[in-house]
XYZ file of C-alpha atoms in Angstrom:
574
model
C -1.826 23.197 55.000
C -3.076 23.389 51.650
C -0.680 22.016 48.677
C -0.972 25.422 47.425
C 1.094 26.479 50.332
C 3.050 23.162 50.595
C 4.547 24.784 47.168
C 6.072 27.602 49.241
C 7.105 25.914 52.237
C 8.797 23.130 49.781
C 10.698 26.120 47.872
C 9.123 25.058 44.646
C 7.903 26.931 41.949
C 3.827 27.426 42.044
C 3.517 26.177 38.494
C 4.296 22.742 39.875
C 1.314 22.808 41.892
C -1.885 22.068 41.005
C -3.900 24.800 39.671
C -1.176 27.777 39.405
C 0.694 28.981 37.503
C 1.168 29.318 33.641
C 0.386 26.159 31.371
C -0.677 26.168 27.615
C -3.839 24.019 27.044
C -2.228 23.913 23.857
C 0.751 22.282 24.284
C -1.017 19.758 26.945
C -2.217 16.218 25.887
C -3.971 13.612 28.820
C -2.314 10.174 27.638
C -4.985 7.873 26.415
C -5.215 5.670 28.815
C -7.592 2.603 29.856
C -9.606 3.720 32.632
C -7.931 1.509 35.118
C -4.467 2.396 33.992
C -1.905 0.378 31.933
C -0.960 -2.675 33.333
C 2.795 -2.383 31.935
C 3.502 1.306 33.991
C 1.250 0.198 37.024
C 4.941 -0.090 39.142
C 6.606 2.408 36.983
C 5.811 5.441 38.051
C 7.788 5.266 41.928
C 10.432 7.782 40.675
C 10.374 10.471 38.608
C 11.756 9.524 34.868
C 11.067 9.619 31.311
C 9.369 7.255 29.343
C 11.558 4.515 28.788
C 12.470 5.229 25.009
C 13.570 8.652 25.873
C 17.572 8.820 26.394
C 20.343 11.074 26.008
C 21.331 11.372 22.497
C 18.035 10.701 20.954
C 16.755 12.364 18.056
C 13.114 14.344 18.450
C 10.928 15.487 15.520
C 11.869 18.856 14.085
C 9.291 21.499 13.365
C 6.764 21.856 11.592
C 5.985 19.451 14.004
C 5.616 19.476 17.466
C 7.640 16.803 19.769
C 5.896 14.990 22.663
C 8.035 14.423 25.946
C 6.066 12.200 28.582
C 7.182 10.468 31.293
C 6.467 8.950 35.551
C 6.124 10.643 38.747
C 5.765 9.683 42.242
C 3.079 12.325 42.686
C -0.212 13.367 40.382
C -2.587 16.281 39.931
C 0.806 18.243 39.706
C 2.945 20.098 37.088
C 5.927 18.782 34.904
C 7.617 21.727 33.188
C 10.016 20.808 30.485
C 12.433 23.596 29.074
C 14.235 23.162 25.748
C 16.726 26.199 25.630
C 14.927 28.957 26.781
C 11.154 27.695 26.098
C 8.990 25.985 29.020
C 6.024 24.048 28.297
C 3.772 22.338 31.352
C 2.073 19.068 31.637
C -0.128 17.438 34.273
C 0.667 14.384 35.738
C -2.619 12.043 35.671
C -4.363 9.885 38.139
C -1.926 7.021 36.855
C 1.393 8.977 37.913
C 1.908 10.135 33.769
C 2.731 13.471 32.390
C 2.846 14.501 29.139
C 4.290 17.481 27.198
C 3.671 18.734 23.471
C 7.055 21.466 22.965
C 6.790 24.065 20.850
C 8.144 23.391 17.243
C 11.923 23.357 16.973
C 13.786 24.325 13.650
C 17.810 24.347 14.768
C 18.789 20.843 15.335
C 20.592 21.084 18.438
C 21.903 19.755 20.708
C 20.095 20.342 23.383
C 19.608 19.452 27.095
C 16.132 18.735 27.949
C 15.407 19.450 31.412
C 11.617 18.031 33.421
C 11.130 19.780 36.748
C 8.412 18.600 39.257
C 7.721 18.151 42.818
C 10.089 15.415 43.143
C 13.250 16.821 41.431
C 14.373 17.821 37.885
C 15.809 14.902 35.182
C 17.539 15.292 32.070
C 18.445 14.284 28.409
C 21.320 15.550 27.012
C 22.859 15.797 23.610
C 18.791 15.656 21.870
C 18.492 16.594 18.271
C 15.583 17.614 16.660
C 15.512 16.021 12.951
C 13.265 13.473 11.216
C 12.177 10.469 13.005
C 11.185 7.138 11.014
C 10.349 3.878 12.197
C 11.365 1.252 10.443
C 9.717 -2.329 10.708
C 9.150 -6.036 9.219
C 10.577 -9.343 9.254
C 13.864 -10.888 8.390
C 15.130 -8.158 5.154
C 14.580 -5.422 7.572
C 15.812 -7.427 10.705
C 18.949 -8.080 8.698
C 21.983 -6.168 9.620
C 24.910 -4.470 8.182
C 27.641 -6.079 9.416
C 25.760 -9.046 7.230
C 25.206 -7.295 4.211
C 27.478 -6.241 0.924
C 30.786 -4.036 1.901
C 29.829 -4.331 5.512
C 33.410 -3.779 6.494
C 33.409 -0.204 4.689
C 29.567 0.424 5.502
C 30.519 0.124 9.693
C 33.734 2.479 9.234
C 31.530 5.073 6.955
C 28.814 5.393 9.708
C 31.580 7.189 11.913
C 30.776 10.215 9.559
C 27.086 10.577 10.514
C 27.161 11.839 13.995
C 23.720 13.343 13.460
C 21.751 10.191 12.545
C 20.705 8.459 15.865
C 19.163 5.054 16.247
C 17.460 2.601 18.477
C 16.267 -0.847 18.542
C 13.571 -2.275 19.929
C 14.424 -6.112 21.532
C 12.759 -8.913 20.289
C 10.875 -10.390 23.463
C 7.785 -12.113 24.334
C 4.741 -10.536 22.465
C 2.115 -9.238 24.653
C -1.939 -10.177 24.292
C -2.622 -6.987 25.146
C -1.123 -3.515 23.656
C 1.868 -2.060 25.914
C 2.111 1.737 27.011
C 5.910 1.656 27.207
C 8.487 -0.446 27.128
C 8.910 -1.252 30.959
C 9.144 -4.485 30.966
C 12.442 -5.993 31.052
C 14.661 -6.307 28.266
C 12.379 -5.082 26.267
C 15.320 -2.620 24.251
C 17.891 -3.709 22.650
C 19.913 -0.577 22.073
C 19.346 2.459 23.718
C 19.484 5.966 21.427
C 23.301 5.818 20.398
C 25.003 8.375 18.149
C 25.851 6.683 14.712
C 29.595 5.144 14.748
C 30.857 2.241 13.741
C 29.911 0.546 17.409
C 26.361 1.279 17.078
C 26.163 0.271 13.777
C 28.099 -2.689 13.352
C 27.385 -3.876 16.621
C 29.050 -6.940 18.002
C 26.914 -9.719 17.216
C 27.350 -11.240 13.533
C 24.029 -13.632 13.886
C 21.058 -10.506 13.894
C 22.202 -8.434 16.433
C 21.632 -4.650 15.253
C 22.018 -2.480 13.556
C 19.337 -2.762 10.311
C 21.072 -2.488 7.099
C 17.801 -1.226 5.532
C 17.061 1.356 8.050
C 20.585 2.299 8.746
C 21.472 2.774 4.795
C 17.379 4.636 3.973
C 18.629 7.031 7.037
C 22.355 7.603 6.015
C 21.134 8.220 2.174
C 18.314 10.434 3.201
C 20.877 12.490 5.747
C 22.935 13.104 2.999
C 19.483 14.958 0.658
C 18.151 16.886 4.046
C 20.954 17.856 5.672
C 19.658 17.799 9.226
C 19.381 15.384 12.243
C 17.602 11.719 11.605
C 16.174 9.199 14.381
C 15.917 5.927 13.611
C 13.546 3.434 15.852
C 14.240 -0.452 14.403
C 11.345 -2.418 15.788
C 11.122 -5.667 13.431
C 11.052 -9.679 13.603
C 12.390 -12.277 11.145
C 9.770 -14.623 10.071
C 6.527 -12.694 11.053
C 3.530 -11.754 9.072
C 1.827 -8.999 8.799
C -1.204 -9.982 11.562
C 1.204 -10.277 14.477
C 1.908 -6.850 13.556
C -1.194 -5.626 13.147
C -4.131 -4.347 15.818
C -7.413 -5.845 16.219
C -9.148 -2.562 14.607
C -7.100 -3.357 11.604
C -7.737 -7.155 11.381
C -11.354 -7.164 11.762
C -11.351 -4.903 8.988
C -10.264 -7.827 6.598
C -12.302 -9.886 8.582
C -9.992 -11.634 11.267
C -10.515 -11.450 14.822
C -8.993 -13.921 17.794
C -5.708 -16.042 17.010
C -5.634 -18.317 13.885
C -6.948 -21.546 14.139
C -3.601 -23.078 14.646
C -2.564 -21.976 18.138
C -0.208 -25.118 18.904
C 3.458 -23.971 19.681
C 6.146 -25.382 17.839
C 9.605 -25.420 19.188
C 12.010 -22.814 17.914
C 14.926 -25.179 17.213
C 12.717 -27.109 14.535
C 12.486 -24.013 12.721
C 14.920 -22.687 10.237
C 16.528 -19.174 10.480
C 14.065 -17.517 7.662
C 11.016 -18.255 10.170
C 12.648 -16.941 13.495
C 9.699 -15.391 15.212
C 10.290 -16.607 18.368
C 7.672 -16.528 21.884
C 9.170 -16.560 25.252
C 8.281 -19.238 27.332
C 10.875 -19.355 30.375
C 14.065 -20.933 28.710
C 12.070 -22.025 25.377
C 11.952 -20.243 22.474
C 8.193 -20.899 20.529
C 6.796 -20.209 17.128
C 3.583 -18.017 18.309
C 0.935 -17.616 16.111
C -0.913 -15.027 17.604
C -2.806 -12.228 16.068
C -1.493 -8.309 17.160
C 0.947 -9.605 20.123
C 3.972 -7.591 18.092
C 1.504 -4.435 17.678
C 0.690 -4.798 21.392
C 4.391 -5.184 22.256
C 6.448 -3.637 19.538
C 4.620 -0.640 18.247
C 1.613 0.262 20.333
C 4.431 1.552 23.524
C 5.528 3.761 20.062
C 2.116 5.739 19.849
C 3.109 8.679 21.566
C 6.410 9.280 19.524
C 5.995 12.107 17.083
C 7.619 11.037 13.640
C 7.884 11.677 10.499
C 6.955 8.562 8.834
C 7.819 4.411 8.550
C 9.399 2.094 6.447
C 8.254 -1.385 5.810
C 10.045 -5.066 4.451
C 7.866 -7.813 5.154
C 6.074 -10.146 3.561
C 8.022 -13.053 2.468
C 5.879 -14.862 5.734
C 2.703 -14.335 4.196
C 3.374 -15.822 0.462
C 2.128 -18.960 1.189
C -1.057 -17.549 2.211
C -1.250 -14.438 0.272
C -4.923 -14.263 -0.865
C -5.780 -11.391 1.666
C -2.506 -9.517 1.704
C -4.464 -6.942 -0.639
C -6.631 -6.072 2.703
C -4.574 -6.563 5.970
C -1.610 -4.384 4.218
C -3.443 -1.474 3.624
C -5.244 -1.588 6.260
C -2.317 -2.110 8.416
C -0.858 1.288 7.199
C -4.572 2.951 7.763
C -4.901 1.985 11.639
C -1.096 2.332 12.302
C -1.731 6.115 10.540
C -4.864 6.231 12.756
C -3.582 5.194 16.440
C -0.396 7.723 16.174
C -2.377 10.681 14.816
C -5.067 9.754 17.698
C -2.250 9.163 20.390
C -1.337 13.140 20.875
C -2.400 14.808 17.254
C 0.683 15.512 16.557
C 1.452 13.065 13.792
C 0.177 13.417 10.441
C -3.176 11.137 10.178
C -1.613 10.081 6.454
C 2.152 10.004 7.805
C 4.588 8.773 5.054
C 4.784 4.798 4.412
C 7.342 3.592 2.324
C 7.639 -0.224 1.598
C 9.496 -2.567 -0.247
C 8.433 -4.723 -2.570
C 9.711 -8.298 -2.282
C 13.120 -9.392 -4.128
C 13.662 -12.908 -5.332
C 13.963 -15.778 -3.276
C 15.727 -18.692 -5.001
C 17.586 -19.294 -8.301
C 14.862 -21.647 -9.239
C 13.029 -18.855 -12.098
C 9.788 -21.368 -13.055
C 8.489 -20.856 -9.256
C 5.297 -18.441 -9.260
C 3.838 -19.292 -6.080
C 3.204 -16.283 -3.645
C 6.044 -13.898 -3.789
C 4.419 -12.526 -7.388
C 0.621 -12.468 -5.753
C 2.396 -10.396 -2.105
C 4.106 -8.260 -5.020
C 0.965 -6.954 -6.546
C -0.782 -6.974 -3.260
C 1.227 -4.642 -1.292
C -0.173 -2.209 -3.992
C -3.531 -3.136 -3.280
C -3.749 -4.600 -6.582
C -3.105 -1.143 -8.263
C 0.389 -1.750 -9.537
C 1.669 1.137 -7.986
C 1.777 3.565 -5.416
C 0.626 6.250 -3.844
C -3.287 5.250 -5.157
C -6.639 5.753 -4.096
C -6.270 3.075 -1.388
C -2.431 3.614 -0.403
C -1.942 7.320 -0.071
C 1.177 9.144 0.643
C 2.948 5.314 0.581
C 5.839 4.786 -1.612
C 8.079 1.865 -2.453
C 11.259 0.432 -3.944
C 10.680 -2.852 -5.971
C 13.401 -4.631 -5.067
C 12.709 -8.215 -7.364
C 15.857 -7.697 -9.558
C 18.070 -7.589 -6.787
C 18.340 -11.523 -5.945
C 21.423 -12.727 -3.759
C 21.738 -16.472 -4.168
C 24.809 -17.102 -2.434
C 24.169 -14.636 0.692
C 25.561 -16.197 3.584
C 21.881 -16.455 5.502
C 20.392 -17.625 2.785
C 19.127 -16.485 -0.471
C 15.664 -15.301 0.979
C 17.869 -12.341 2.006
C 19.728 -10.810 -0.162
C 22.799 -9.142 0.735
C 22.410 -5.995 -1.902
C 20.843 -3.248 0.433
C 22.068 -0.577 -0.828
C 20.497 -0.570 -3.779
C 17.249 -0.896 -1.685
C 17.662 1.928 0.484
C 18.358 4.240 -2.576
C 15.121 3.201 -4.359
C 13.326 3.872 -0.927
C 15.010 7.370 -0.274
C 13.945 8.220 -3.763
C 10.539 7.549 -3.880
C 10.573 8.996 -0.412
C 11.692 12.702 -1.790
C 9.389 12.520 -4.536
C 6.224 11.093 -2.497
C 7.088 12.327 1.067
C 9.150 15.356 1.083
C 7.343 16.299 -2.139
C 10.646 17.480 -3.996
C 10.291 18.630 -7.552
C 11.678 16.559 -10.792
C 12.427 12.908 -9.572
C 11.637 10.462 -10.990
C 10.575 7.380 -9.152
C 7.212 5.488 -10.450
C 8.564 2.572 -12.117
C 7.448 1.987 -16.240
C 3.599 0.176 -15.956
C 1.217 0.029 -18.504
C -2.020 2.320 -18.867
C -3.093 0.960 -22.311
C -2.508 -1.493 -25.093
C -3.441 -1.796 -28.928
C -4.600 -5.539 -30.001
C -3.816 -6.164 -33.350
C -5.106 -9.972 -34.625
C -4.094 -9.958 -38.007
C -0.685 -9.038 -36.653
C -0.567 -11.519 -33.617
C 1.140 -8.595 -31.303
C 0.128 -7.016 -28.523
C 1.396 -3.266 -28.064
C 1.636 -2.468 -24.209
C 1.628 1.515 -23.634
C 4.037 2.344 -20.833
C 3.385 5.655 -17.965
C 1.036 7.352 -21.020
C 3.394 7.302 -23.674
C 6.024 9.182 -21.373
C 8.285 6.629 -20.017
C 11.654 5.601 -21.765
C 12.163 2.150 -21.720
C 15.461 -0.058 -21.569
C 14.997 -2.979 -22.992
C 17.892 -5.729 -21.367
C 16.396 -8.964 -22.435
C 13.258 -10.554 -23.850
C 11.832 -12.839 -21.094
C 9.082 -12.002 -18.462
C 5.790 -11.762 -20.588
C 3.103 -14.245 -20.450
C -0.109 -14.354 -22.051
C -3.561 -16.040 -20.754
C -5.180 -18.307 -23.222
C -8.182 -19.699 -22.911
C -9.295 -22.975 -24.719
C -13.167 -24.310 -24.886
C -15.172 -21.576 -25.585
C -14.208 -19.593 -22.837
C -13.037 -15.943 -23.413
C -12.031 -15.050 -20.087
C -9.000 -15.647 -18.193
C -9.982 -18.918 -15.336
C -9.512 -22.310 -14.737
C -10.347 -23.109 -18.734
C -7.431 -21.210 -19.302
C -3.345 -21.538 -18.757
C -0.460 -18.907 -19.480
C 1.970 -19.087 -21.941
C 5.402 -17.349 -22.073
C 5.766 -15.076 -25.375
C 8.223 -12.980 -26.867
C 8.811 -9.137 -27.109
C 9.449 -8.433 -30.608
C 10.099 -4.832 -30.030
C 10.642 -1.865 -28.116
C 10.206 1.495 -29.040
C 10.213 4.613 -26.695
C 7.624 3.956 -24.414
C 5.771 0.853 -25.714
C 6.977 -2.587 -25.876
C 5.449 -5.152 -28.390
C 4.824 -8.558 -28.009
C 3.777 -11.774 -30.520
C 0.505 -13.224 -29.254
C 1.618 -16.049 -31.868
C 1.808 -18.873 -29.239
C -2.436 -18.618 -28.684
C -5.205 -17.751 -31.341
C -6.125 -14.432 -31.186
C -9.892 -15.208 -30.037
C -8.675 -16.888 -27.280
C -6.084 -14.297 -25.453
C -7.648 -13.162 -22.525
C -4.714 -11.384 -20.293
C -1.369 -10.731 -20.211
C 1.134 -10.830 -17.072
C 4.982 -9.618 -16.571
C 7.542 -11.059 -13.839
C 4.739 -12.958 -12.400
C 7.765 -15.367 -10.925
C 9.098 -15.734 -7.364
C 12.642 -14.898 -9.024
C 11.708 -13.324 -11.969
C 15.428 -12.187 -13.088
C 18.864 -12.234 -12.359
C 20.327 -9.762 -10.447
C 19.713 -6.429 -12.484
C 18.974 -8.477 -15.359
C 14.660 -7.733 -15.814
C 13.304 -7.474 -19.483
C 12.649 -3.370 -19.440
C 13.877 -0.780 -16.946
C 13.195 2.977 -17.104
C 16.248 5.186 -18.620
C 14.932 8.103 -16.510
C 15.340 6.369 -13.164
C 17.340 2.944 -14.190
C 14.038 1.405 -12.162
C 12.910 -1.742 -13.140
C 9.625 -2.238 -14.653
C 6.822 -3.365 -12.282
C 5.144 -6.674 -12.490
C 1.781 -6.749 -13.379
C -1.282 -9.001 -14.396
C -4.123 -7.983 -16.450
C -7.060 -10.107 -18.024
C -9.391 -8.705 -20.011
C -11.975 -10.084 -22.711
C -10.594 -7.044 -25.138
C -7.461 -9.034 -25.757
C -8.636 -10.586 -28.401
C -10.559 -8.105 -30.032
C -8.509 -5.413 -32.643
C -8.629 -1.999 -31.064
C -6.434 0.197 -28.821
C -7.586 0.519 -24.757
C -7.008 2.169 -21.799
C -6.006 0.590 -18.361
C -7.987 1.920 -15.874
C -5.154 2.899 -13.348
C -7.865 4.518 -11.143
C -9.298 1.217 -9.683
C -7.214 -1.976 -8.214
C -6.760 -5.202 -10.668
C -7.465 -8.103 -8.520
C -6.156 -11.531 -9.483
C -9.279 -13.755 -11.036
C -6.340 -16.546 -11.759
């Protein structure tokens, strides 16, 4: 008997069977798949289910876009139809026992069942929203949760009031040397999609359980501007830099390939909290150095999600090393953009990438190493963002917002509110392109020298930004000594004064150096540079505070008034 008939005899619909009925090559994507199949669905494809990060109560992506539903069956070269409401789509399930499913946009939020029918039965989701989905990601300040942060008590009660914001979290377990498909392998979520209460949020376990205060506060701030449905996905790891999360394409882009050099294991309990990236190795918990195994294991099973965009708070790992920060960030965000555009084509290829920039550490305000250089770096040495390099990123600068006496330690600050709203406003502005909000932080795009004087004007956002002056401390200048003119080794900086602020400019005494000898000029360049909301100028439009920033230039010490060249990135010389 011929399938075809088997169909009949079976009392299933012919567009189950291979070649009938009605499909739309349109809303059909073939997985990308290694030829030989993924190794981590080889045994997961014996019943007929969704993809593992599929659940009831999850949140899918709302039109314009369209949503991808994928999943396992038993048997291949047959149809999956999936029906939201009254709408059908069909997918064909691939030599490796995968279908896949692009729906049709969907404006009204839900809830809906979702229903796949197929040879071996029908399965459903229940209670689905369509909204916005972000993924948020990082190390510890993203990892961090908030029953730990500020008014956690009042922050778990509130989340009963956002029924519509849904989260998950991805579990931190072994990375993976090669990228996952899904995330079949055991314990490998933490917390499956949960409507936002005080359980799901708070969680029960004080010491980093779930869920993100970061992700959960950006989400609950940006429900409250939209109006409509939000899915969260935490996937993050305290103490990990930005390699482990990053593929191979993207490293050997900044010239990394393989594992660092170091590849010895060191035991987890001779670590301290603030470098907790741990490796499974039976009952012993390892510091892995290992290039990508979080991208393989952590955000590659992601790929065929359709989202909106991602948020980002790492780096703290890679200031003591931060020299190439300015390449493997970017290009981090360029092959992450890349691989879930490629994945189905439903994602935008420059999907929205918000980041923070890295608070303070310590109370200690003469340390400069690291933290300033990963500051200017995650802008590829612009000074802001979006730019030529970043596009469509955005960020919240979050180095006024130090918390000494949080109870983890004062690498992580227990002020995330403050964060989130900083994110969620740069993320109207930059990725839901809403008019007449403010959110790039004051920076310089010019200066006037004056020698005779001994000042240095700094020209803030074009002459349009209104500063706020709060105190007089942050500015250093270079000066050089010899006959040198340029800011180098010959050379060491100096903290001046600001003698005055007008509307948009701020003027400082070069008085501390001869004039023929300044050769740049730097602001917050500290690992703390301030206390908490306590910076030397802030923005009256936005109450933002000023970006750091280093300059050097040989027309320091020459009269004249210049332009920054905000068009091209600054990179440290110093």
């Amino acid at each position: 008997m011929s399938f075809l008939c088997l169909g009949y005899v079976l009392g299933i619909s012919l567009a189950f069977c291979i070649g009938s009925g009605h499909k739309s090559h349109d809303n059909y994507v073939e997985m990308a798949m290694d030829a030989s199949g993924p190794n981590d669905v080889q045994n997961s494809n014996n019943n007929f289910k969704f993809a593992t990060y599929y659940g009831d109560h999850m949140v899918l992506q709302r039109a314009p876009k369209k949503a991808v539903v994928w999943g396992y069956h038993p048997f291949t070269y047959v149809y999956v139809g999936v029906t939201v409401g009254n709408n059908t789509q069909y997918g064909l399930v691939n030599t490796h026992g995968i279908w896949s499913v692009i729906l049709d946009p969907v404006v009204d939020p839900g809830p809906y069942n979702i229903t796949a029918r197929g040879l071996a039965g029908e399965i459903t989701l229940t209670d689905v929203l369509f909204g916005d989905v972000w993924i948020c990601s990082g190390q510890s300040n993203m990892e961090f949760t908030v029953r730990m942060g500020n008014n956690a008590t009042e922050e778990i009660q509130d989340a009963n009031n956002y029924p519509h914001i849904r989260v998950f979290t991805v579990n931190q377990r072994a990375g993976s040397s090669t990228p996952l498909s899904d995330f079949t392998i055991k314990n490998s979520i933490k917390q499956y999609w949960s409507v936002a209460s005080n359980a799901s949020i708070g969680g029960t376990d004080v010491e980093w359980g779930y869920f993100s205060s970061v992700c959960w506060l950006y989400g609950k701030y940006l429900y409250q501007k939209l109006g409509y449905p939000i899915g969260l996905v935490n996937t993050c790891w305290g103490g990990t830099p930005v390699e482990a999360w990053s593929s191979p394409d993207a490293l050997l882009k900044c010239g990394l390939f393989g594992s660092p050099h170091n590849t010895e294991k060191v035991r987890f309990t001779d670590l301290d909290r603030s470098s907790d990236y741990r490796y499974s190795d039976g009952q012993t918990l390892f510091w892995s150095p290992n290039y990508s195994d979080l991208w393989n294991a952590m955000v590659n099973p992601l790929l065929n999600m359709t989202i909106y965009g991602t948020i980002w708070y790492q780096g703290e790992s890679n200031a003591p090393h931060p020299h190439n920060y300015n390449c493997t960030f970017p290009s981090m965000i360029s092959d992450w953009r890349a691989k879930f555009h490629a994945s189905h084509r439903q994602n935008d290829p420059s999907f929205p990438f918000g980041f923070v920039m890295l608070g303070a550490n310590e109370p200690d305000m003469t340390k400069f190493d690291g933290f300033p250089e990963i500051r200017w770096h995650q802008t590829a040495d612009y000074g802001y963002v979006p730019n030529h390099k970043m596009v469509n990123t955005f960020m919240a600068n979050a180095m006024d917002l130090p918390g000494f006496l949080s109870s983890v330690g004062s690498i992580h600050p227990g002020d995330k509110q403050d964060v989130a709203r900083r994110l969620v406003n740069a993320s109207l502005a930059v990725a839901y392109h809403h008019k007449d909000i403010v959110y790039q932080a004051p920076l310089p795009t010019g200066y006037k020298v004056d020698t005779k004087d001994q000042t240095l004007e700094l020209i803030y956002n074009n002459g349009s930004e209104a500063l706020h002056l709060r105190n007089k401390a942050g500015f250093e200048i270079c000066c050089c000594y010899g006959n040198k003119t340029e800011c180098g080794e010959q050379s060491w900086w100096v903290q001046t004064s600001i003698e005055k602020v007008t509307r948009s400019t701020a003027i400082l005494s070069t008085a501390t150096c001869l004039a023929r000898n300044v050769a740049g000029i730097r602001y917050a360049w500290r690992v703390t540079p301030c206390s908490f909301k306590d910076c030397a100028l802030y923005s009256y439009l936005s109450s933002f505070p000023a970006s750091p920033f280093l300059y050097t230039s040989r027309n320091f010490s020459k009269d004249g008034t210049y332009i920054i060249n905000g068009t091209v990135p600054h990179p440290i010389t110093v």
